[in-house]
JSON list of C-alpha atoms in Angstrom, two decimals:
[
{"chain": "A", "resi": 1, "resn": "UNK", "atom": "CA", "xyz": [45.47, 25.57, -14.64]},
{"chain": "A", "resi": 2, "resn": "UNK", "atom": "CA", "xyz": [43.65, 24.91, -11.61]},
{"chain": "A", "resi": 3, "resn": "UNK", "atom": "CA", "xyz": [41.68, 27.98, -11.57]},
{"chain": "A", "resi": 4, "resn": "UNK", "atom": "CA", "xyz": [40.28, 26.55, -15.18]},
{"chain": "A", "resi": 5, "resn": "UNK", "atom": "CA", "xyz": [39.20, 23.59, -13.81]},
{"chain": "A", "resi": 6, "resn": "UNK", "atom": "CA", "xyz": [37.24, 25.29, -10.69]},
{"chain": "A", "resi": 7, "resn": "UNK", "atom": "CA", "xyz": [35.58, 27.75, -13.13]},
{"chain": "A", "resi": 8, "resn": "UNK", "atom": "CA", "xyz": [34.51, 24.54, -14.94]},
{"chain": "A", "resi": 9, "resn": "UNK", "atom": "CA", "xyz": [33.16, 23.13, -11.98]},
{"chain": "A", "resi": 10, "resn": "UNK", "atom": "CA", "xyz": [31.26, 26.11, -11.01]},
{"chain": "A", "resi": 11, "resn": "UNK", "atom": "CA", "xyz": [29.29, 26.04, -14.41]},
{"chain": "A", "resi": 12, "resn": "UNK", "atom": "CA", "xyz": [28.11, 22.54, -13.87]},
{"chain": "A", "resi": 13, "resn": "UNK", "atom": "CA", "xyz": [25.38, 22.24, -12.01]},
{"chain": "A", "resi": 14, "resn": "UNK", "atom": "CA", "xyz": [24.14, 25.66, -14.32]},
{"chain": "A", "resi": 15, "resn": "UNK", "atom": "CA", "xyz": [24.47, 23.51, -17.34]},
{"chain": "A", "resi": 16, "resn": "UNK", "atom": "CA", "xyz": [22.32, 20.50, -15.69]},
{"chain": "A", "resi": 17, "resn": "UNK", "atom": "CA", "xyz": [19.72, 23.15, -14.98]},
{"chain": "A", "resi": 18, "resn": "UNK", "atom": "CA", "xyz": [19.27, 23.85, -18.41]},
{"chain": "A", "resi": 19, "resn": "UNK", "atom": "CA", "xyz": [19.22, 20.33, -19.65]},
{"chain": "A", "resi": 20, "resn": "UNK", "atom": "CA", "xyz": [16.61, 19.68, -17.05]},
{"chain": "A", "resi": 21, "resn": "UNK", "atom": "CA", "xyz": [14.58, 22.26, -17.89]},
{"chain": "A", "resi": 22, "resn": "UNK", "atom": "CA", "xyz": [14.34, 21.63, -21.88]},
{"chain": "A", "resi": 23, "resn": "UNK", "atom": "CA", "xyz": [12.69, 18.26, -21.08]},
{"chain": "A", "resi": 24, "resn": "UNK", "atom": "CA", "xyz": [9.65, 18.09, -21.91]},
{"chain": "A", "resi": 25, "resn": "UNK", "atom": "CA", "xyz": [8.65, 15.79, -18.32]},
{"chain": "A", "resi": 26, "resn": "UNK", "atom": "CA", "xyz": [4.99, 16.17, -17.26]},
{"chain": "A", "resi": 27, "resn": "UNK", "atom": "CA", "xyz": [4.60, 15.23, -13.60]},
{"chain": "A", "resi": 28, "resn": "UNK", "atom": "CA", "xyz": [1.47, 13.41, -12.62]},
{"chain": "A", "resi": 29, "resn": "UNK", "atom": "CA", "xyz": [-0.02, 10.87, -10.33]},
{"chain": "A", "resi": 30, "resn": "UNK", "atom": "CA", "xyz": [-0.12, 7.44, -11.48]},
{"chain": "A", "resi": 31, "resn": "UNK", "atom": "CA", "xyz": [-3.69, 5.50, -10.96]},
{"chain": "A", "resi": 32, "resn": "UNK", "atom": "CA", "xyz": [-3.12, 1.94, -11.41]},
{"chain": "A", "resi": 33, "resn": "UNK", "atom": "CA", "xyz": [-6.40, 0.38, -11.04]},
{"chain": "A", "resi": 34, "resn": "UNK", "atom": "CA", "xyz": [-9.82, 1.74, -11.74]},
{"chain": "A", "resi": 35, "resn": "UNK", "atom": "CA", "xyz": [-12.81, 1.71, -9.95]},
{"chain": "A", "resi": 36, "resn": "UNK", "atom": "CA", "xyz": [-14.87, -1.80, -10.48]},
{"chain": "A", "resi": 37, "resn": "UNK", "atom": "CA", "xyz": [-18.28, -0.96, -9.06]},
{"chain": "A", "resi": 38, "resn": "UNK", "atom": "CA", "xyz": [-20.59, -3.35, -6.57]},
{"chain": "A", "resi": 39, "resn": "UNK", "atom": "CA", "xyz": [-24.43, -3.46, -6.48]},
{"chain": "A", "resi": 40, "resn": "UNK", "atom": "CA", "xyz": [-25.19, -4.55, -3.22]},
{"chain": "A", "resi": 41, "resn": "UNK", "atom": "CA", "xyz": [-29.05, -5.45, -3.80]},
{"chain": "A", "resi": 42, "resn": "UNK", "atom": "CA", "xyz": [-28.78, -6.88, -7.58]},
{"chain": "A", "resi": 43, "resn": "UNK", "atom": "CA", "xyz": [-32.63, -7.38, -8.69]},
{"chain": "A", "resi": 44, "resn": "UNK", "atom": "CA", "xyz": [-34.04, -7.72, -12.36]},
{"chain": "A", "resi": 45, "resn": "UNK", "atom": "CA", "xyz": [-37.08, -5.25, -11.16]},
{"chain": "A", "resi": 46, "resn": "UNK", "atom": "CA", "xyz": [-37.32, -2.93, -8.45]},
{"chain": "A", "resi": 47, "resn": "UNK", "atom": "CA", "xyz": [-40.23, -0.97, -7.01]},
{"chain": "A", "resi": 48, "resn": "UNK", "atom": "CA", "xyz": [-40.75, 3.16, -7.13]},
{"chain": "A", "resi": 49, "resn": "UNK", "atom": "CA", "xyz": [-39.71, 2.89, -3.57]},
{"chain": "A", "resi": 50, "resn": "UNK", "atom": "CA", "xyz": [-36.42, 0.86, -3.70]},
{"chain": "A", "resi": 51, "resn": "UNK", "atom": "CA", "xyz": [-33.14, 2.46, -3.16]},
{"chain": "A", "resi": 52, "resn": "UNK", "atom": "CA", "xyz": [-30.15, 0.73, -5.35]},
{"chain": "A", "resi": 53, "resn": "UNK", "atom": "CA", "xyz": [-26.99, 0.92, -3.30]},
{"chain": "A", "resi": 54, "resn": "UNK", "atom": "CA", "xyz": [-23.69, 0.79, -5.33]},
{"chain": "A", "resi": 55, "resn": "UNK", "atom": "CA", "xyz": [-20.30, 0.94, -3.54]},
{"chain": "A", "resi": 56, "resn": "UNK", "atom": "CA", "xyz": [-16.39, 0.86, -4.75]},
{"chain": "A", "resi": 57, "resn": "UNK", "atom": "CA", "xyz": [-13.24, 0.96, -3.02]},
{"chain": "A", "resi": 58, "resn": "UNK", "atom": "CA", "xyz": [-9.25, 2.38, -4.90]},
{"chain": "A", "resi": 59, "resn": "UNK", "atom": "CA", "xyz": [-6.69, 2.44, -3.06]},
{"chain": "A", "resi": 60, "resn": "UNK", "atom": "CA", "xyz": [-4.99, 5.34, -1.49]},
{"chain": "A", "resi": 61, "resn": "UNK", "atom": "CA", "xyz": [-1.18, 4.86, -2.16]},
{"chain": "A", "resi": 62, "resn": "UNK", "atom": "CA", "xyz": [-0.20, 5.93, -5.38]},
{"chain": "A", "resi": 63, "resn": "UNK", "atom": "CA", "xyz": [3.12, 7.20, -6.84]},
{"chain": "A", "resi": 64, "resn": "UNK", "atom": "CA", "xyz": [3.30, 10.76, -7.36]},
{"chain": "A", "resi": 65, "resn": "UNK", "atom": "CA", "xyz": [6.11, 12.12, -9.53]},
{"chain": "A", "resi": 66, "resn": "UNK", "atom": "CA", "xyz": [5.70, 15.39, -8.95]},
{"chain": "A", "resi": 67, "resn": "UNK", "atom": "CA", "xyz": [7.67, 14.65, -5.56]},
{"chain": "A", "resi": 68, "resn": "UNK", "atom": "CA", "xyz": [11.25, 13.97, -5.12]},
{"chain": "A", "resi": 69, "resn": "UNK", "atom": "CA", "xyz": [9.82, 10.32, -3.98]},
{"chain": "A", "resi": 70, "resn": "UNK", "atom": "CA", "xyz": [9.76, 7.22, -6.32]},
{"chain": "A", "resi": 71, "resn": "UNK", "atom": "CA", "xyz": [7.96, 5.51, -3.62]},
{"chain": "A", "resi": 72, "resn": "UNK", "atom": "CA", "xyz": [4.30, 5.29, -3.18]},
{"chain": "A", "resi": 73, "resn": "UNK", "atom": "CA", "xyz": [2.35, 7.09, -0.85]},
{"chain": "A", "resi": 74, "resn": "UNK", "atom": "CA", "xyz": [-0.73, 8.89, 0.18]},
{"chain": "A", "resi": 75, "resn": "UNK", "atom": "CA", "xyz": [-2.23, 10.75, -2.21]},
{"chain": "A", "resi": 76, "resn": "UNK", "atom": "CA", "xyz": [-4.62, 13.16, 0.39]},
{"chain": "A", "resi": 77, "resn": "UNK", "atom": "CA", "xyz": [-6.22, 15.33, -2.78]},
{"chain": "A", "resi": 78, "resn": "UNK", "atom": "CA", "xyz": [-9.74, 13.69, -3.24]},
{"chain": "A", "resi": 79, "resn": "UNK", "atom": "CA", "xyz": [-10.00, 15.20, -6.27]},
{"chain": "A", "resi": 80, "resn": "UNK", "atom": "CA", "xyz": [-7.86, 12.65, -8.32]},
{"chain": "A", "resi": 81, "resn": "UNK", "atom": "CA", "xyz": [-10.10, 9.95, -6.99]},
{"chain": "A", "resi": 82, "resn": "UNK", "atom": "CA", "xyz": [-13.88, 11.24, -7.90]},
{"chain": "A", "resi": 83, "resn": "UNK", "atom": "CA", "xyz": [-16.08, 9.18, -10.09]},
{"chain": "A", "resi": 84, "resn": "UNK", "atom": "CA", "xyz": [-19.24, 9.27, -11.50]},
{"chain": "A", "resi": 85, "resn": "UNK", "atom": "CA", "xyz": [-21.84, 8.10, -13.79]},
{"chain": "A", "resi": 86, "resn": "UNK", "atom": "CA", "xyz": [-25.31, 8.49, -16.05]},
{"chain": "A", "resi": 87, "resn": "UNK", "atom": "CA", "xyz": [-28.50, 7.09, -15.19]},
{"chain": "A", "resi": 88, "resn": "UNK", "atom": "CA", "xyz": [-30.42, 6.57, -18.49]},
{"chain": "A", "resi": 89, "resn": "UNK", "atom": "CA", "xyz": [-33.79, 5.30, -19.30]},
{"chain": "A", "resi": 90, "resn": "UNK", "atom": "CA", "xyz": [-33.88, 2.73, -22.23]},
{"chain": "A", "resi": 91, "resn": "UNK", "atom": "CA", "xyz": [-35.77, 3.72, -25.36]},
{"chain": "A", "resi": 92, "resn": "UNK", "atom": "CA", "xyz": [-36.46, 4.55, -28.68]},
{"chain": "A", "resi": 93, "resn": "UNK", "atom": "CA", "xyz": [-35.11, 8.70, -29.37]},
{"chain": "A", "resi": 94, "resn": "UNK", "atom": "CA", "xyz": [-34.48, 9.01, -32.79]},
{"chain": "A", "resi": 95, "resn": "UNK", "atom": "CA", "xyz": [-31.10, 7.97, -33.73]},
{"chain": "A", "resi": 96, "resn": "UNK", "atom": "CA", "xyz": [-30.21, 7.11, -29.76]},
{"chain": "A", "resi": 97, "resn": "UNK", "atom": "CA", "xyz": [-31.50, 4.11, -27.62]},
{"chain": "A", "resi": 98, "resn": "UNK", "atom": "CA", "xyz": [-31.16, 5.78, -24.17]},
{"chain": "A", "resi": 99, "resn": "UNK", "atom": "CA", "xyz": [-31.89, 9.63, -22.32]},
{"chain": "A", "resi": 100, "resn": "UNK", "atom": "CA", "xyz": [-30.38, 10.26, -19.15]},
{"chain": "A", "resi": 101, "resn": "UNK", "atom": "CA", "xyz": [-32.15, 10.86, -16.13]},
{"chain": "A", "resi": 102, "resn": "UNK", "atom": "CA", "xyz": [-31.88, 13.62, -13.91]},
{"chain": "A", "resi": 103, "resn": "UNK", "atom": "CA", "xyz": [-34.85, 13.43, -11.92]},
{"chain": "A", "resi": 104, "resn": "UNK", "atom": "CA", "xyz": [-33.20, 10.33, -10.02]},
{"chain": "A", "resi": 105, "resn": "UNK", "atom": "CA", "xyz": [-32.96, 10.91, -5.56]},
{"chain": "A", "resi": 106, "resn": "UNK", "atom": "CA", "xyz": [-28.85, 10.50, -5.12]},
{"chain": "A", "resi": 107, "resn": "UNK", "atom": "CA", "xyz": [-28.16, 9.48, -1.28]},
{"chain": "A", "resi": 108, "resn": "UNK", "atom": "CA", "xyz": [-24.33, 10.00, -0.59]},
{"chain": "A", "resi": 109, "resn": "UNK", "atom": "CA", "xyz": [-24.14, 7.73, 1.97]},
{"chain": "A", "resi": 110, "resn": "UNK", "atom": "CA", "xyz": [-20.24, 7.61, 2.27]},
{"chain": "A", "resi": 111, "resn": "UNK", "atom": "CA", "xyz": [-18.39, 9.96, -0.34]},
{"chain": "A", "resi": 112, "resn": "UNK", "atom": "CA", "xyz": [-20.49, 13.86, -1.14]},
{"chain": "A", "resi": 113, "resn": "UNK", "atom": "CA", "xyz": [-21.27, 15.40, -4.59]},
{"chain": "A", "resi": 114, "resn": "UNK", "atom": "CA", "xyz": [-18.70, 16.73, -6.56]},
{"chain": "A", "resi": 115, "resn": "UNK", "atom": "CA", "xyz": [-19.67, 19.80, -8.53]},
{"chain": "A", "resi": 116, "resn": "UNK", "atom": "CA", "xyz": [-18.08, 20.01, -12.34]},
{"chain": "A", "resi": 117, "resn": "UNK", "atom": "CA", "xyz": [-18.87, 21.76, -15.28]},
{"chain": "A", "resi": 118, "resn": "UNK", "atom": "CA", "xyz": [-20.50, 18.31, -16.39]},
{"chain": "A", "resi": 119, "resn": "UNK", "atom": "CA", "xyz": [-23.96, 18.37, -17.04]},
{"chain": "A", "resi": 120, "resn": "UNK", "atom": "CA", "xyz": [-26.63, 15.23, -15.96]},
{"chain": "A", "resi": 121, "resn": "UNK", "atom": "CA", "xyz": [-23.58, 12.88, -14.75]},
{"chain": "A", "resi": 122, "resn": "UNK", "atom": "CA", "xyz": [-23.79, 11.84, -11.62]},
{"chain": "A", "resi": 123, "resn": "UNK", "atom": "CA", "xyz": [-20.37, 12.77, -10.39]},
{"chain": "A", "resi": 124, "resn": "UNK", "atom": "CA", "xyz": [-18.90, 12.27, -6.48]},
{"chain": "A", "resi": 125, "resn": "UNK", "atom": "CA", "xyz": [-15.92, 12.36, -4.63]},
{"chain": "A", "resi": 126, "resn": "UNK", "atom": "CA", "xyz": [-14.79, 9.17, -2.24]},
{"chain": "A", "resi": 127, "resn": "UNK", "atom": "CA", "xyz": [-13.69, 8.94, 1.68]},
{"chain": "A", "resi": 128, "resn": "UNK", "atom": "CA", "xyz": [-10.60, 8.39, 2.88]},
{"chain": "A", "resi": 129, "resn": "UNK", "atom": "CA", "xyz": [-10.89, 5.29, 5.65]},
{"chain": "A", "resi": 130, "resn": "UNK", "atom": "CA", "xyz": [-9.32, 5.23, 8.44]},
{"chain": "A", "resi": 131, "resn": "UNK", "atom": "CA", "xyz": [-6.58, 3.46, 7.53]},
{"chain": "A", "resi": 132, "resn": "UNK", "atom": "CA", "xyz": [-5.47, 5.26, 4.60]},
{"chain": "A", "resi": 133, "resn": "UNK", "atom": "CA", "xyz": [-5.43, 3.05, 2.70]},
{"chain": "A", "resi": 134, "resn": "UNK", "atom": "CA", "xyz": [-8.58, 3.24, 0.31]},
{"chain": "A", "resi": 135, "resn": "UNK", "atom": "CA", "xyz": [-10.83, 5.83, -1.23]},
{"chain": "A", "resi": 136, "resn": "UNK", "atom": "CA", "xyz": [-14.64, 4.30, -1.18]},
{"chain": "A", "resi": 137, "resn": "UNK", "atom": "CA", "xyz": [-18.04, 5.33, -1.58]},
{"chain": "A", "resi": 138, "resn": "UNK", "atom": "CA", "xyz": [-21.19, 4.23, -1.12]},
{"chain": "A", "resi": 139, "resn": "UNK", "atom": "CA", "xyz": [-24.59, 6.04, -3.46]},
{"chain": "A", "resi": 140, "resn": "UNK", "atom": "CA", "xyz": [-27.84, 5.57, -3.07]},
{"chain": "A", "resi": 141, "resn": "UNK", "atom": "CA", "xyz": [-30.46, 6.04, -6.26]},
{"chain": "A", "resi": 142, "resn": "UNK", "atom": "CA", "xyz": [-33.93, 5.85, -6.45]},
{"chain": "A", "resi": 143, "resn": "UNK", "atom": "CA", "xyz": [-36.59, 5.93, -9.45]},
{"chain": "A", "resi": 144, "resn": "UNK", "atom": "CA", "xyz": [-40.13, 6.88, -9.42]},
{"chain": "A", "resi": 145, "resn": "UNK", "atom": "CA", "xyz": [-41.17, 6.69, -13.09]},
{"chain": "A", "resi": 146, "resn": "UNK", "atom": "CA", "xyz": [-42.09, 3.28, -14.14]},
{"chain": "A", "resi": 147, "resn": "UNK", "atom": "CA", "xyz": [-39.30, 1.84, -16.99]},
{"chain": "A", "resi": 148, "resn": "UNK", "atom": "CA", "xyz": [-36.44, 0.15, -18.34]},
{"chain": "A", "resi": 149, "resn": "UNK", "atom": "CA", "xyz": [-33.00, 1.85, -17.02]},
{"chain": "A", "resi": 150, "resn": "UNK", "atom": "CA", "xyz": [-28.88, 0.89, -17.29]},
{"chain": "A", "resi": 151, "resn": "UNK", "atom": "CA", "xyz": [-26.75, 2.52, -15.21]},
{"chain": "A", "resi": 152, "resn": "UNK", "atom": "CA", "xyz": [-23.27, 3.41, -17.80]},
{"chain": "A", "resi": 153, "resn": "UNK", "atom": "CA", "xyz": [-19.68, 5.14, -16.20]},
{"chain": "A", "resi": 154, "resn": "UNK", "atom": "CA", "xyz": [-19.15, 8.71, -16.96]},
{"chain": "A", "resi": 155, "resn": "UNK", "atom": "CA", "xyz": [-15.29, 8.23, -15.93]},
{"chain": "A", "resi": 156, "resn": "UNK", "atom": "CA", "xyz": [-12.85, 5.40, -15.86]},
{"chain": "A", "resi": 157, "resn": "UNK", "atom": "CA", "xyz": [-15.03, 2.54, -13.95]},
{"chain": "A", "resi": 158, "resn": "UNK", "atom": "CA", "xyz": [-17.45, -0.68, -14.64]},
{"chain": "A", "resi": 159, "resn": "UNK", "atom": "CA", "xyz": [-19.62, -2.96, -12.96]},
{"chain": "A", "resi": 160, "resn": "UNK", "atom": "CA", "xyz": [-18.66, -6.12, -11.32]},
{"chain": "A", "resi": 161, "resn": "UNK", "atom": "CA", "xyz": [-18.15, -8.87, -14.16]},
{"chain": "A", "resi": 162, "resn": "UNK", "atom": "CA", "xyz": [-18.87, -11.55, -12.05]},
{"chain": "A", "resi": 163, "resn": "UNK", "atom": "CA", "xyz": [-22.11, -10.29, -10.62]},
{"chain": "A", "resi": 164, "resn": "UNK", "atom": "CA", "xyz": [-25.84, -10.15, -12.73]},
{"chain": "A", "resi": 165, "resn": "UNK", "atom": "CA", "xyz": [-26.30, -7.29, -14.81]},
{"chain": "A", "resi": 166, "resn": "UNK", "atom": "CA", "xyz": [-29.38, -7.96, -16.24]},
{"chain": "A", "resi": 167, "resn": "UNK", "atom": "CA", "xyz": [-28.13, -7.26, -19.67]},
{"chain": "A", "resi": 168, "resn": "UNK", "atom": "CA", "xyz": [-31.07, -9.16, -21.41]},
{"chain": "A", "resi": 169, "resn": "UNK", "atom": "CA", "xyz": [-32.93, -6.37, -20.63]},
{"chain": "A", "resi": 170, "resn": "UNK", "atom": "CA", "xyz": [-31.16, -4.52, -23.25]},
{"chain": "A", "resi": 171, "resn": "UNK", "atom": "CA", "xyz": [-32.06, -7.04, -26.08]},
{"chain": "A", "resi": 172, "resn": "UNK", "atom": "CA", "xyz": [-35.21, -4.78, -26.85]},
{"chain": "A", "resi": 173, "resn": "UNK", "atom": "CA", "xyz": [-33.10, -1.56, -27.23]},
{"chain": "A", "resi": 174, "resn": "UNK", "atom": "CA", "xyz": [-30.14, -3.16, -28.81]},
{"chain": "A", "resi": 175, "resn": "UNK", "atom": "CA", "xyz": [-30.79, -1.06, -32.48]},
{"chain": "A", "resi": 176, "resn": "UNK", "atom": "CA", "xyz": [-27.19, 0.45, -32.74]},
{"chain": "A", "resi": 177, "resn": "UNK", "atom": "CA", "xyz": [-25.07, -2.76, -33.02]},
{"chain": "A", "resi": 178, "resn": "UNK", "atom": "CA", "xyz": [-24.64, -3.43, -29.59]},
{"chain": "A", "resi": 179, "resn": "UNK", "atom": "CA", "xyz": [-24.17, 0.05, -28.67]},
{"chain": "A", "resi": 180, "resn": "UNK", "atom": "CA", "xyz": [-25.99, 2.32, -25.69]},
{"chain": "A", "resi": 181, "resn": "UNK", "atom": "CA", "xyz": [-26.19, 5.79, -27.53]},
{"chain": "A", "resi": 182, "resn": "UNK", "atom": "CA", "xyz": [-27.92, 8.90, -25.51]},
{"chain": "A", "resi": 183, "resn": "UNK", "atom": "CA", "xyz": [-27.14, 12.96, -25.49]},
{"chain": "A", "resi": 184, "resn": "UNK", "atom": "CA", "xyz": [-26.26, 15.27, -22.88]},
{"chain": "A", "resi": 185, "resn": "UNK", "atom": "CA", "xyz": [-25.95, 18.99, -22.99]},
{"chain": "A", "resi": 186, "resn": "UNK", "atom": "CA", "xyz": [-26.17, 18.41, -27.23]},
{"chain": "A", "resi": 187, "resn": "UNK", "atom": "CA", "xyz": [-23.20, 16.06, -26.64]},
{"chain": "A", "resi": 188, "resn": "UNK", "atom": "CA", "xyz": [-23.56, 12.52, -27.91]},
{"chain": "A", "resi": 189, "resn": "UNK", "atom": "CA", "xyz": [-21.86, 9.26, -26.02]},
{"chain": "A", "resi": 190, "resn": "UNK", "atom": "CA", "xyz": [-21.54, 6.02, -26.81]},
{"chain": "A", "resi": 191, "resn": "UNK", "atom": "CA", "xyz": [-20.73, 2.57, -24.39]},
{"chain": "A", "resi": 192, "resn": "UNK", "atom": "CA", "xyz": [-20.39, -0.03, -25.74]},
{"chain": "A", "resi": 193, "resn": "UNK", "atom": "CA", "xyz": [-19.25, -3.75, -23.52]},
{"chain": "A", "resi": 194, "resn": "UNK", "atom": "CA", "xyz": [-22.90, -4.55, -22.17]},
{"chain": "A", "resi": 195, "resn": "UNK", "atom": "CA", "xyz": [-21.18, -6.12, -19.57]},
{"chain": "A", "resi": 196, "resn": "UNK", "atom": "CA", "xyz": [-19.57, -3.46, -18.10]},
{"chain": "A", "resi": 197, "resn": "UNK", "atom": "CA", "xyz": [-23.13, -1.73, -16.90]},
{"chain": "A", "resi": 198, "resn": "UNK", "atom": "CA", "xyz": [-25.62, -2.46, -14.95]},
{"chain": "A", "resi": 199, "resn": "UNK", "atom": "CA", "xyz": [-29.56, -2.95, -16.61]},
{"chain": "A", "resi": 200, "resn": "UNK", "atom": "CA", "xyz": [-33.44, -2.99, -14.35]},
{"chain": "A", "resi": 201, "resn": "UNK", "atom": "CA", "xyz": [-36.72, -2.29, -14.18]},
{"chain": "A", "resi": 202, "resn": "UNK", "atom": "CA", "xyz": [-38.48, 0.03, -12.53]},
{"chain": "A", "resi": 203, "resn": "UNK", "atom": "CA", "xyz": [-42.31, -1.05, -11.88]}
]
């Protein structure tokens, strides 16, 4: 009898293994905030020479259940954190209201480009600061051609509700029921929530 119940035994853990294994669990890092992004020198109109500076912070200690650990902790591949975002001109293109822009000067004044397979987005990866405890980054844009431009996420981020975004400068373009519509490699997007971009002039 008690050899029966130590062969039993044995098999256990085998059995576990298999119940485990038919689950159909996807391990992955949980974000639980997005990105909310900060325009340091909020105008209506800026000159050919200005530089808009936008910076964002997330932080750092995340839960990863792909580790034996409930508990949060530092997540050290950038990669989960990059960002990004179109620059388009406001207009009149047949059927869309914007175009994006990729003549635009990009200074990556904390953070560095972030090559995808993504075509005119403007896409970057954070820092890590040294207390671990954030991701941030800090871009720099400029525009030389004279115009009327928004600035619209190309990930999981918006501007600052509580600052200006100039959104009456929209009111002109606003032909597709409150919509922003533009194409990029012969894809079209949409954004809608006005508020959640960021609208000036370039003189």
């Amino acid at each position: 009898m008690m050899k029966k119940h130590l062969k039993f035994l044995f098999l256990i853990p085998f059995l576990f293994a298999v119940v485990c294994e038919s689950d159909d669990f996807i391990c992955e890092i949980v974000k639980t905030e997005q990105y909310i992004l900060n325009v340091e020198n909020i105008n209506e109109t800026y000159s050919q020479t200005d530089i808009i500076w936008i910076n964002s912070q997330i932080g750092s200690i995340l839960i990863d259940s792909c580790t034996e650990s409930n508990s949060p902790e530092l997540i050290t591949d950038i990669e989960i954190f990059q960002d990004g975002f179109f620059i388009l001109r406001l207009g009149d293109f047949a059927n869309l209201n914007a175009q994006v822009v990729d003549d635009a000067t990009i200074i990556y004044d904390i953070g560095s480009v972030f090559n995808s397979d993504s075509c005119n987005d403007v896409q970057f990866v954070p820092e890590l600061t040294a207390d671990n405890q954030f991701y941030r980054y800090r871009i720099g844009i400029n525009i030389t051609v004279p115009g009327d431009y928004c600035i619209v996420n190309a990930r999981d981020s918006f501007f600052n509700r509580q600052n200006e975004n100039n959104d009456q400068i929209f009111a002109p373009y606003d032909i597709l029921n409150n919509e922003i519509r533009f194409q990029d490699c012969g894809n079209t997007f949409v954004r809608n929530n006005i508020l959640a971009h960021y609208f000036f002039r370039v003189n």
